[in-house]
Amino acid sequence: MAETSSRFIGRSIKPYKSKRFVTGDGTYVSDVCLPNMLHAALLRSMHAHARIGAIDVKEALAIDGVVGVWTGRDIEERISPFPESFEIHPLPWLEGVKPVLQGPRPTALAKGKVHYVGEAVAIVVAADRHRAEDAVDAIGIEYEPLPVVVDPEESLQPGATLVHDGSNNNVVFSFSIEKGNVNRALGAQPTMLRERFRHHRYCAAPLEGRGVVAWVEPKTHMLTVWSSTQMPHLVRRQIAAQLDLAEENVRVIAPDIGGGFGPKVFVYPEEILIPFLALQLGRPVKWIEDRSEHFISTAHGRDQLHDIECAFDQEGRILALRDRFLLDNGAYNPMGLTDAYNTAAHLQGPYKIPNLSVSGTCVSTNKVPNAPYRGAGRPEAVFVMERCIDMIATRLHLDPAEVRRRNFIQPQEMPYQAGILYRDGQPVCYDSGDYPETMNRALQGAGYTELRARQPELRRSGRYVGVGIACYVEGTGVGSFEGAKVRIDASGRVIITTGASSHGQGHETVFAQIAADLWGLTPEQVSVVEGDTASIPFGCGTFASRSTVTVGSAIHGASAQLKDKLLQVAAHMLEANPDDLELAGGRVSVRGLPQRAVSFSELARAAVPGWASKLPAGLAPGLEATFYFEPRTVTWANAVHVAVIEVDIEIGTIKLLDYVVAHDAGKLINPLLADGQVHGGVAQGIGAALYEELAYDENGQLLSGSFVNYLLPGSMEVPKIKIFHLESPSPLNPLGVKGLGEGGAIAPPAAIANALADALSPFAPRVNAIPLTPDLVLELLAQKEVRSEASAV
Amino acid sequence: MTTHCAIEMTVNDKRYTGLVEPRLSLADFLRDHLGLTGTHVGCEQGICGSCTILLNGETVRSCLLFAVQAHGATIVTIEGLAAKAKSGDRLHPIQQGFLETVGFQCGFCTPGFLMTTYEFLQENPSPSEEEIRERLTGNLCRCTGYQNIVAAVQWAAERLRAR
Ligand code: FES
Ligand code: FES
């Protein structure tokens, strides 16, 4: 196929077909309304850990309009349990890392005992949601409370309460990786950091919670399920497997989705229960999560505790790093080692670290399950690494930017082998990028040198202004695959179908831009169909900054195949040689003879079976090709964030004065939409750094279960973000692209924590945990005296 | 326990009547009874602002009101916003502004922001960026980081001033 001309790739085109979002015509799951529809509500455990005794549903069933109540007992024979995790482990990774994987298998409704506040215990179906909730309140249930374990370190102690019956301890997943010889390197080096870092528990909180509608067509028994999911194909597979149905009789649609960000990447109990009930009752059933349920039933994220030792020389070069960390799983971890292993694989960041040892342990506690949230293990790694770099700078009285420069992998060292395995089983190999230049751009954008020059004067006038840098690399576009079907229909339009599903990223536009360039069309002449299992047999979904890379490449592959066929048909019709043909404006013409041409529409109508066919002999009917892109490994994006903050040391508040991002995600398809992804990610990272926390009390009760005390950043908290793009093309895919959906959220906690440590440097604060609430800031200030004595030792 | 109340109200210039339970929220009435699903429910707790509508010309959170409280009221929802444009325009300048500056991603919060902006620009046709940000604090967006939303309001304000 001829080289792609870049008429649309790289342009800031506004999203297509978006009018529905400003007219109220978007269709989210909660907008799906079917005749004769019933409504479900769930009884959720109020206890963090308890045995379930007798359940009395009589009163609930007596309520007018209630159709039925189901408990764990009622479904145990009919809905098989969930897998221990939805993570797929490639063989080379299993062999290389040899992880421990022994997670418990959750059931759709709790059976025997409950493991966290929020776990589903029973489900009610009624004529409307109010009645369903009345019935939930009327269920009588006896619990025998059990001791609760909420602290991940305690859960590891001998004799600790066991979260799951039948287990020997609370460890469910663990692994360690090593390169070089960390023991020797640490032993040989006197200058050392020994620190404990905590990256707390918070959550994605998409503005639309989860929701499921299921409907069985009474005559064909075809089950259609609408779900607010990032993974329609996985949901279909799981429904079929757990309800023992044929996959071809199950269709899952992900309609407009009101934000995903990670926790919608696996399959939840309700996604199995609601289809089950629709099948049982022969009527459509709908369940929409409310916000209070969301906080106790949709997966939380992060929650890691790191103990590190880091050796460095007098120039600030890191010689060795050992990190032992705990990840608080909560009661289950549906994505297995995804987060924990990502943390390990990203810990080195853009730096040369000759000796590294990382061990991660995921432990069960009586809390909501933990799963990937935008960044998925990377913000935790970056927080650790970037705090270390700044601490080294402080110890050696060096500028933190200079310490980074001394440790950076240099552009001429690309591709760079980082010496460990990625979770796809391939060696981590940074494919392209210029890390020093990315940092230069960010520092220039922030006016770093001038800020540093002004700092002493600001301090003298009582202003605590700090600058924080955070760098990261991000493996993007992970496998195992994504597909695209490219089809030309009788109207001459190019139709792209994929298993990915957009929830605000602007896929439609980006994929149309790619296809338009490949086909010599305008993006308006391309249609994109997503989020429907009926439209393409296999799909992974949208997560892990992967869609532009994987779908873009699949569109490229499928287009190449289809173009080949199209040219053969055209050559036959025009009585020309395929090599003499060219494609433009929806037509194929003989080069130099534009009037000898045939349109895509004519070609589509010729490429049919039967009497109307004008196909050359031996060519199968239909203008359609499907290509599944299976990336051998990820492509590495990188970025540098700079936060400028001012601290009010009287009341402990932090104000963001400036926020700069220099970002390299390879070739950009649409800078305007890329900026939007960065803005949103940074806003979430700011929330994580300063405001959002899912805190539990010692009884395992969630203390911040509503937007009243779980504070999302608003329009006053998120500053204007300055973005600078660099474009180091990826050599690993035909478009040269890298992923960028998650990036924005990865660095803000580290950048802002570094800025705080910098702002308060006269007090030598130990900024080792987030969120940086006013209380924490005041506490750091109060520790000043103690600290200066300790460091004199 | 379930007594029903007869209510009537004008929504987007159309008169509607309904027979509702007293506990039915106004948001649910608009969405489930009238099929006006553009009003979104993000929290049911009065925090997120996705359910913002105009009730007798003022913004309210429709999740915090009962349908019966809106008896006799005149309501505008997102579906009625375009009709507030100059005749001949298919979209209101505020809607155009959000499209121009890409003031949305998933679109879930968008109707609430549009309704808030509608009221705001009537009160303050030439707001500064700071004033816009201040006024938008009652609406949460998890996707955009607000930057493009602020730009959308600026775009719309300019367009409205020009006409
Ligand atoms: S749904 Fe009404 S304020 Fe959130
Ligand atoms: S666009 Fe998704 S919440 Fe605002």
PDB file of C-alpha atoms in Angstrom, chain A residues 572-747:
ATOM      1  CA  HIS A 572     -10.915  -5.851 -13.528  1.00  0.00           C
ATOM      2  CA  MET A 573     -13.663  -3.298 -14.101  1.00  0.00           C
ATOM      3  CA  LEU A 574     -11.368  -0.695 -15.677  1.00  0.00           C
ATOM      4  CA  GLU A 575      -9.396  -3.272 -17.620  1.00  0.00           C
ATOM      5  CA  ALA A 576      -6.177  -1.916 -16.202  1.00  0.00           C
ATOM      6  CA  ASN A 577      -3.222  -3.139 -14.225  1.00  0.00           C
ATOM      7  CA  PRO A 578      -3.658  -2.736 -10.404  1.00  0.00           C
ATOM      8  CA  ASP A 579      -0.249  -1.039 -10.260  1.00  0.00           C
ATOM      9  CA  ASP A 580      -1.492   1.718 -12.558  1.00  0.00           C
ATOM     10  CA  LEU A 581      -4.400   2.643 -10.344  1.00  0.00           C
ATOM     11  CA  GLU A 582      -4.689   5.367  -7.751  1.00  0.00           C
ATOM     12  CA  LEU A 583      -7.152   6.209  -5.033  1.00  0.00           C
ATOM     13  CA  ALA A 584      -8.608   9.642  -4.355  1.00  0.00           C
ATOM     14  CA  GLY A 585     -11.879  11.208  -3.336  1.00  0.00           C
ATOM     15  CA  GLY A 586     -13.718   7.906  -3.003  1.00  0.00           C
ATOM     16  CA  ARG A 587     -12.757   6.759  -6.503  1.00  0.00           C
ATOM     17  CA  VAL A 588     -10.181   4.510  -8.081  1.00  0.00           C
ATOM     18  CA  SER A 589      -8.798   5.836 -11.340  1.00  0.00           C
ATOM     19  CA  VAL A 590      -6.102   4.997 -13.836  1.00  0.00           C
ATOM     20  CA  ARG A 591      -3.086   7.120 -13.085  1.00  0.00           C
ATOM     21  CA  GLY A 592      -2.990  10.039 -15.521  1.00  0.00           C
ATOM     22  CA  LEU A 593      -6.475   9.288 -16.846  1.00  0.00           C
ATOM     23  CA  PRO A 594      -8.825  10.615 -14.161  1.00  0.00           C
ATOM     24  CA  GLN A 595     -11.883  10.090 -16.335  1.00  0.00           C
ATOM     25  CA  ARG A 596     -11.231   6.329 -16.386  1.00  0.00           C
ATOM     26  CA  ALA A 597     -12.460   5.781 -12.868  1.00  0.00           C
ATOM     27  CA  VAL A 598     -14.859   3.816 -10.771  1.00  0.00           C
ATOM     28  CA  SER A 599     -16.300   4.984  -7.462  1.00  0.00           C
ATOM     29  CA  PHE A 600     -16.138   3.119  -4.132  1.00  0.00           C
ATOM     30  CA  SER A 601     -19.892   2.838  -4.317  1.00  0.00           C
ATOM     31  CA  GLU A 602     -19.774   1.206  -7.756  1.00  0.00           C
ATOM     32  CA  LEU A 603     -17.035  -1.098  -6.562  1.00  0.00           C
ATOM     33  CA  ALA A 604     -19.053  -2.137  -3.518  1.00  0.00           C
ATOM     34  CA  ARG A 605     -22.052  -2.858  -5.716  1.00  0.00           C
ATOM     35  CA  ALA A 606     -19.855  -4.868  -8.075  1.00  0.00           C
ATOM     36  CA  ALA A 607     -18.221  -6.922  -5.342  1.00  0.00           C
ATOM     37  CA  VAL A 608     -21.370  -8.876  -4.502  1.00  0.00           C
ATOM     38  CA  PRO A 609     -22.201 -12.534  -4.934  1.00  0.00           C
ATOM     39  CA  GLY A 610     -24.704 -13.645  -7.579  1.00  0.00           C
ATOM     40  CA  TRP A 611     -25.871 -12.269 -10.892  1.00  0.00           C
ATOM     41  CA  ALA A 612     -24.964  -8.647 -10.232  1.00  0.00           C
ATOM     42  CA  SER A 613     -21.369  -9.584  -9.457  1.00  0.00           C
ATOM     43  CA  LYS A 614     -18.603  -8.008 -11.512  1.00  0.00           C
ATOM     44  CA  LEU A 615     -15.835  -9.658  -9.534  1.00  0.00           C
ATOM     45  CA  PRO A 616     -12.845 -11.142 -11.313  1.00  0.00           C
ATOM     46  CA  ALA A 617     -12.650 -14.913 -11.100  1.00  0.00           C
ATOM     47  CA  GLY A 618     -11.366 -16.290  -7.838  1.00  0.00           C
ATOM     48  CA  LEU A 619     -12.102 -13.218  -5.713  1.00  0.00           C
ATOM     49  CA  ALA A 620     -14.535 -13.647  -2.815  1.00  0.00           C
ATOM     50  CA  PRO A 621     -17.510 -11.262  -2.617  1.00  0.00           C
ATOM     51  CA  GLY A 622     -17.657  -8.325  -0.217  1.00  0.00           C
ATOM     52  CA  LEU A 623     -15.418  -5.323   0.340  1.00  0.00           C
ATOM     53  CA  GLU A 624     -14.424  -6.067   3.866  1.00  0.00           C
ATOM     54  CA  ALA A 625     -11.291  -6.979   5.777  1.00  0.00           C
ATOM     55  CA  THR A 626     -10.606  -7.608   9.432  1.00  0.00           C
ATOM     56  CA  PHE A 627      -7.216  -7.314  11.042  1.00  0.00           C
ATOM     57  CA  TYR A 628      -6.239  -8.053  14.601  1.00  0.00           C
ATOM     58  CA  PHE A 629      -3.194  -6.122  15.737  1.00  0.00           C
ATOM     59  CA  GLU A 630      -1.194  -8.089  18.273  1.00  0.00           C
ATOM     60  CA  PRO A 631       1.593  -5.824  19.513  1.00  0.00           C
ATOM     61  CA  ARG A 632       4.708  -7.765  20.434  1.00  0.00           C
ATOM     62  CA  THR A 633       5.142  -5.380  23.329  1.00  0.00           C
ATOM     63  CA  VAL A 634       4.274  -1.898  24.552  1.00  0.00           C
ATOM     64  CA  THR A 635       5.571   1.395  23.239  1.00  0.00           C
ATOM     65  CA  TRP A 636       6.946   3.833  25.806  1.00  0.00           C
ATOM     66  CA  ALA A 637       5.556   7.342  26.146  1.00  0.00           C
ATOM     67  CA  ASN A 638       7.203   9.816  28.500  1.00  0.00           C
ATOM     68  CA  ALA A 639       6.400  13.110  30.141  1.00  0.00           C
ATOM     69  CA  VAL A 640       7.610  15.632  32.657  1.00  0.00           C
ATOM     70  CA  HIS A 641       5.260  17.568  34.900  1.00  0.00           C
ATOM     71  CA  VAL A 642       6.163  20.720  36.785  1.00  0.00           C
ATOM     72  CA  ALA A 643       3.937  21.990  39.568  1.00  0.00           C
ATOM     73  CA  VAL A 644       4.319  25.423  41.093  1.00  0.00           C
ATOM     74  CA  ILE A 645       2.504  25.840  44.368  1.00  0.00           C
ATOM     75  CA  GLU A 646       2.180  28.271  47.215  1.00  0.00           C
ATOM     76  CA  VAL A 647       1.625  27.080  50.756  1.00  0.00           C
ATOM     77  CA  ASP A 648      -0.166  29.060  53.395  1.00  0.00           C
ATOM     78  CA  ILE A 649       1.761  27.899  56.437  1.00  0.00           C
ATOM     79  CA  GLU A 650      -0.809  29.335  58.830  1.00  0.00           C
ATOM     80  CA  ILE A 651      -3.660  27.122  57.684  1.00  0.00           C
ATOM     81  CA  GLY A 652      -1.804  24.494  55.689  1.00  0.00           C
ATOM     82  CA  THR A 653      -3.525  24.993  52.342  1.00  0.00           C
ATOM     83  CA  ILE A 654      -1.831  24.519  49.002  1.00  0.00           C
ATOM     84  CA  LYS A 655      -2.617  26.639  45.983  1.00  0.00           C
ATOM     85  CA  LEU A 656      -1.503  25.595  42.531  1.00  0.00           C
ATOM     86  CA  LEU A 657       0.013  28.606  40.816  1.00  0.00           C
ATOM     87  CA  ASP A 658       1.051  26.881  37.633  1.00  0.00           C
ATOM     88  CA  TYR A 659       1.052  23.427  36.111  1.00  0.00           C
ATOM     89  CA  VAL A 660       3.134  22.470  33.104  1.00  0.00           C
ATOM     90  CA  VAL A 661       3.220  19.228  31.165  1.00  0.00           C
ATOM     91  CA  ALA A 662       5.741  18.313  28.486  1.00  0.00           C
ATOM     92  CA  HIS A 663       4.498  15.165  26.894  1.00  0.00           C
ATOM     93  CA  ASP A 664       5.779  12.753  24.287  1.00  0.00           C
ATOM     94  CA  ALA A 665       3.259  10.235  23.032  1.00  0.00           C
ATOM     95  CA  GLY A 666       4.889   9.665  19.659  1.00  0.00           C
ATOM     96  CA  LYS A 667       3.083  10.808  16.569  1.00  0.00           C
ATOM     97  CA  LEU A 668      -0.063  12.680  17.597  1.00  0.00           C
ATOM     98  CA  ILE A 669      -3.223  12.011  15.622  1.00  0.00           C
ATOM     99  CA  ASN A 670      -5.217  14.882  17.100  1.00  0.00           C
ATOM    100  CA  PRO A 671      -3.426  17.366  19.408  1.00  0.00           C
ATOM    101  CA  LEU A 672      -6.688  18.990  20.490  1.00  0.00           C
ATOM    102  CA  LEU A 673      -8.098  15.716  21.801  1.00  0.00           C
ATOM    103  CA  ALA A 674      -4.704  14.755  23.218  1.00  0.00           C
ATOM    104  CA  ASP A 675      -4.708  17.976  25.244  1.00  0.00           C
ATOM    105  CA  GLY A 676      -8.139  17.089  26.592  1.00  0.00           C
ATOM    106  CA  GLN A 677      -6.844  13.749  27.819  1.00  0.00           C
ATOM    107  CA  VAL A 678      -3.917  15.441  29.549  1.00  0.00           C
ATOM    108  CA  HIS A 679      -6.158  18.089  31.157  1.00  0.00           C
ATOM    109  CA  GLY A 680      -8.502  15.476  32.551  1.00  0.00           C
ATOM    110  CA  GLY A 681      -5.715  13.228  33.780  1.00  0.00           C
ATOM    111  CA  VAL A 682      -3.943  16.069  35.536  1.00  0.00           C
ATOM    112  CA  ALA A 683      -7.200  17.148  37.188  1.00  0.00           C
ATOM    113  CA  GLN A 684      -7.632  13.651  38.568  1.00  0.00           C
ATOM    114  CA  GLY A 685      -4.020  13.594  39.714  1.00  0.00           C
ATOM    115  CA  ILE A 686      -4.555  16.895  41.513  1.00  0.00           C
ATOM    116  CA  GLY A 687      -7.557  15.378  43.265  1.00  0.00           C
ATOM    117  CA  ALA A 688      -5.381  12.466  44.347  1.00  0.00           C
ATOM    118  CA  ALA A 689      -2.574  14.676  45.561  1.00  0.00           C
ATOM    119  CA  LEU A 690      -4.676  17.115  47.532  1.00  0.00           C
ATOM    120  CA  TYR A 691      -8.273  16.144  48.189  1.00  0.00           C
ATOM    121  CA  GLU A 692      -9.498  12.617  47.547  1.00  0.00           C
ATOM    122  CA  GLU A 693      -9.208   9.850  50.089  1.00  0.00           C
ATOM    123  CA  LEU A 694     -11.151   6.707  50.856  1.00  0.00           C
ATOM    124  CA  ALA A 695     -10.534   6.364  54.558  1.00  0.00           C
ATOM    125  CA  TYR A 696     -11.754   3.452  56.669  1.00  0.00           C
ATOM    126  CA  ASP A 697     -12.248   3.244  60.396  1.00  0.00           C
ATOM    127  CA  GLU A 698     -11.029   0.272  62.440  1.00  0.00           C
ATOM    128  CA  ASN A 699     -14.338  -1.508  61.900  1.00  0.00           C
ATOM    129  CA  GLY A 700     -13.963  -1.427  58.170  1.00  0.00           C
ATOM    130  CA  GLN A 701     -16.578   1.286  57.677  1.00  0.00           C
ATOM    131  CA  LEU A 702     -15.876   3.700  54.847  1.00  0.00           C
ATOM    132  CA  LEU A 703     -15.665   7.252  56.177  1.00  0.00           C
ATOM    133  CA  SER A 704     -15.874   9.090  52.872  1.00  0.00           C
ATOM    134  CA  GLY A 705     -18.745   7.515  51.003  1.00  0.00           C
ATOM    135  CA  SER A 706     -20.290  10.490  49.237  1.00  0.00           C
ATOM    136  CA  PHE A 707     -19.277  13.571  47.299  1.00  0.00           C
ATOM    137  CA  VAL A 708     -19.818  15.509  50.528  1.00  0.00           C
ATOM    138  CA  ASN A 709     -16.636  14.085  52.035  1.00  0.00           C
ATOM    139  CA  TYR A 710     -14.985  12.555  49.001  1.00  0.00           C
ATOM    140  CA  LEU A 711     -13.905  15.781  47.350  1.00  0.00           C
ATOM    141  CA  LEU A 712     -13.509  15.894  43.600  1.00  0.00           C
ATOM    142  CA  PRO A 713     -11.539  18.889  42.368  1.00  0.00           C
ATOM    143  CA  GLY A 714     -13.730  21.622  40.936  1.00  0.00           C
ATOM    144  CA  SER A 715     -13.202  24.472  38.529  1.00  0.00           C
ATOM    145  CA  MET A 716     -11.390  26.563  41.152  1.00  0.00           C
ATOM    146  CA  GLU A 717      -8.989  23.805  42.138  1.00  0.00           C
ATOM    147  CA  VAL A 718      -7.718  22.837  38.699  1.00  0.00           C
ATOM    148  CA  PRO A 719      -5.509  25.535  37.204  1.00  0.00           C
ATOM    149  CA  LYS A 720      -4.949  26.199  33.555  1.00  0.00           C
ATOM    150  CA  ILE A 721      -2.565  23.520  32.359  1.00  0.00           C
ATOM    151  CA  LYS A 722       0.218  24.393  29.920  1.00  0.00           C
ATOM    152  CA  ILE A 723       1.018  21.562  27.559  1.00  0.00           C
ATOM    153  CA  PHE A 724       4.034  21.087  25.312  1.00  0.00           C
ATOM    154  CA  HIS A 725       4.071  18.188  22.904  1.00  0.00           C
ATOM    155  CA  LEU A 726       7.138  16.360  21.702  1.00  0.00           C
ATOM    156  CA  GLU A 727       6.774  13.671  19.082  1.00  0.00           C
ATOM    157  CA  SER A 728       9.265  10.811  19.085  1.00  0.00           C
ATOM    158  CA  PRO A 729       7.609   8.315  16.751  1.00  0.00           C
ATOM    159  CA  SER A 730       7.310   4.755  17.955  1.00  0.00           C
ATOM    160  CA  PRO A 731       9.124   2.278  15.741  1.00  0.00           C
ATOM    161  CA  LEU A 732       6.782  -0.459  16.947  1.00  0.00           C
ATOM    162  CA  ASN A 733       3.637   0.314  14.958  1.00  0.00           C
ATOM    163  CA  PRO A 734       2.902   1.565  11.465  1.00  0.00           C
ATOM    164  CA  LEU A 735       1.536   4.927  12.637  1.00  0.00           C
ATOM    165  CA  GLY A 736       4.374   5.772  15.034  1.00  0.00           C
ATOM    166  CA  VAL A 737       1.857   6.438  17.796  1.00  0.00           C
ATOM    167  CA  LYS A 738       1.991   5.885  21.552  1.00  0.00           C
ATOM    168  CA  GLY A 739      -0.823   5.943  24.070  1.00  0.00           C
ATOM    169  CA  LEU A 740      -1.720   8.909  26.221  1.00  0.00           C
ATOM    170  CA  GLY A 741      -5.050   8.382  27.937  1.00  0.00           C
ATOM    171  CA  GLU A 742      -3.678   7.747  31.388  1.00  0.00           C
ATOM    172  CA  GLY A 743      -0.541   9.871  31.361  1.00  0.00           C
ATOM    173  CA  GLY A 744      -1.939  13.058  32.864  1.00  0.00           C
ATOM    174  CA  ALA A 745      -2.918  11.265  36.070  1.00  0.00           C
ATOM    175  CA  ILE A 746       0.438   9.601  36.660  1.00  0.00           C
ATOM    176  CA  ALA A 747       2.667  12.445  37.776  1.00  0.00           C
TER     177      ALA A 747
END
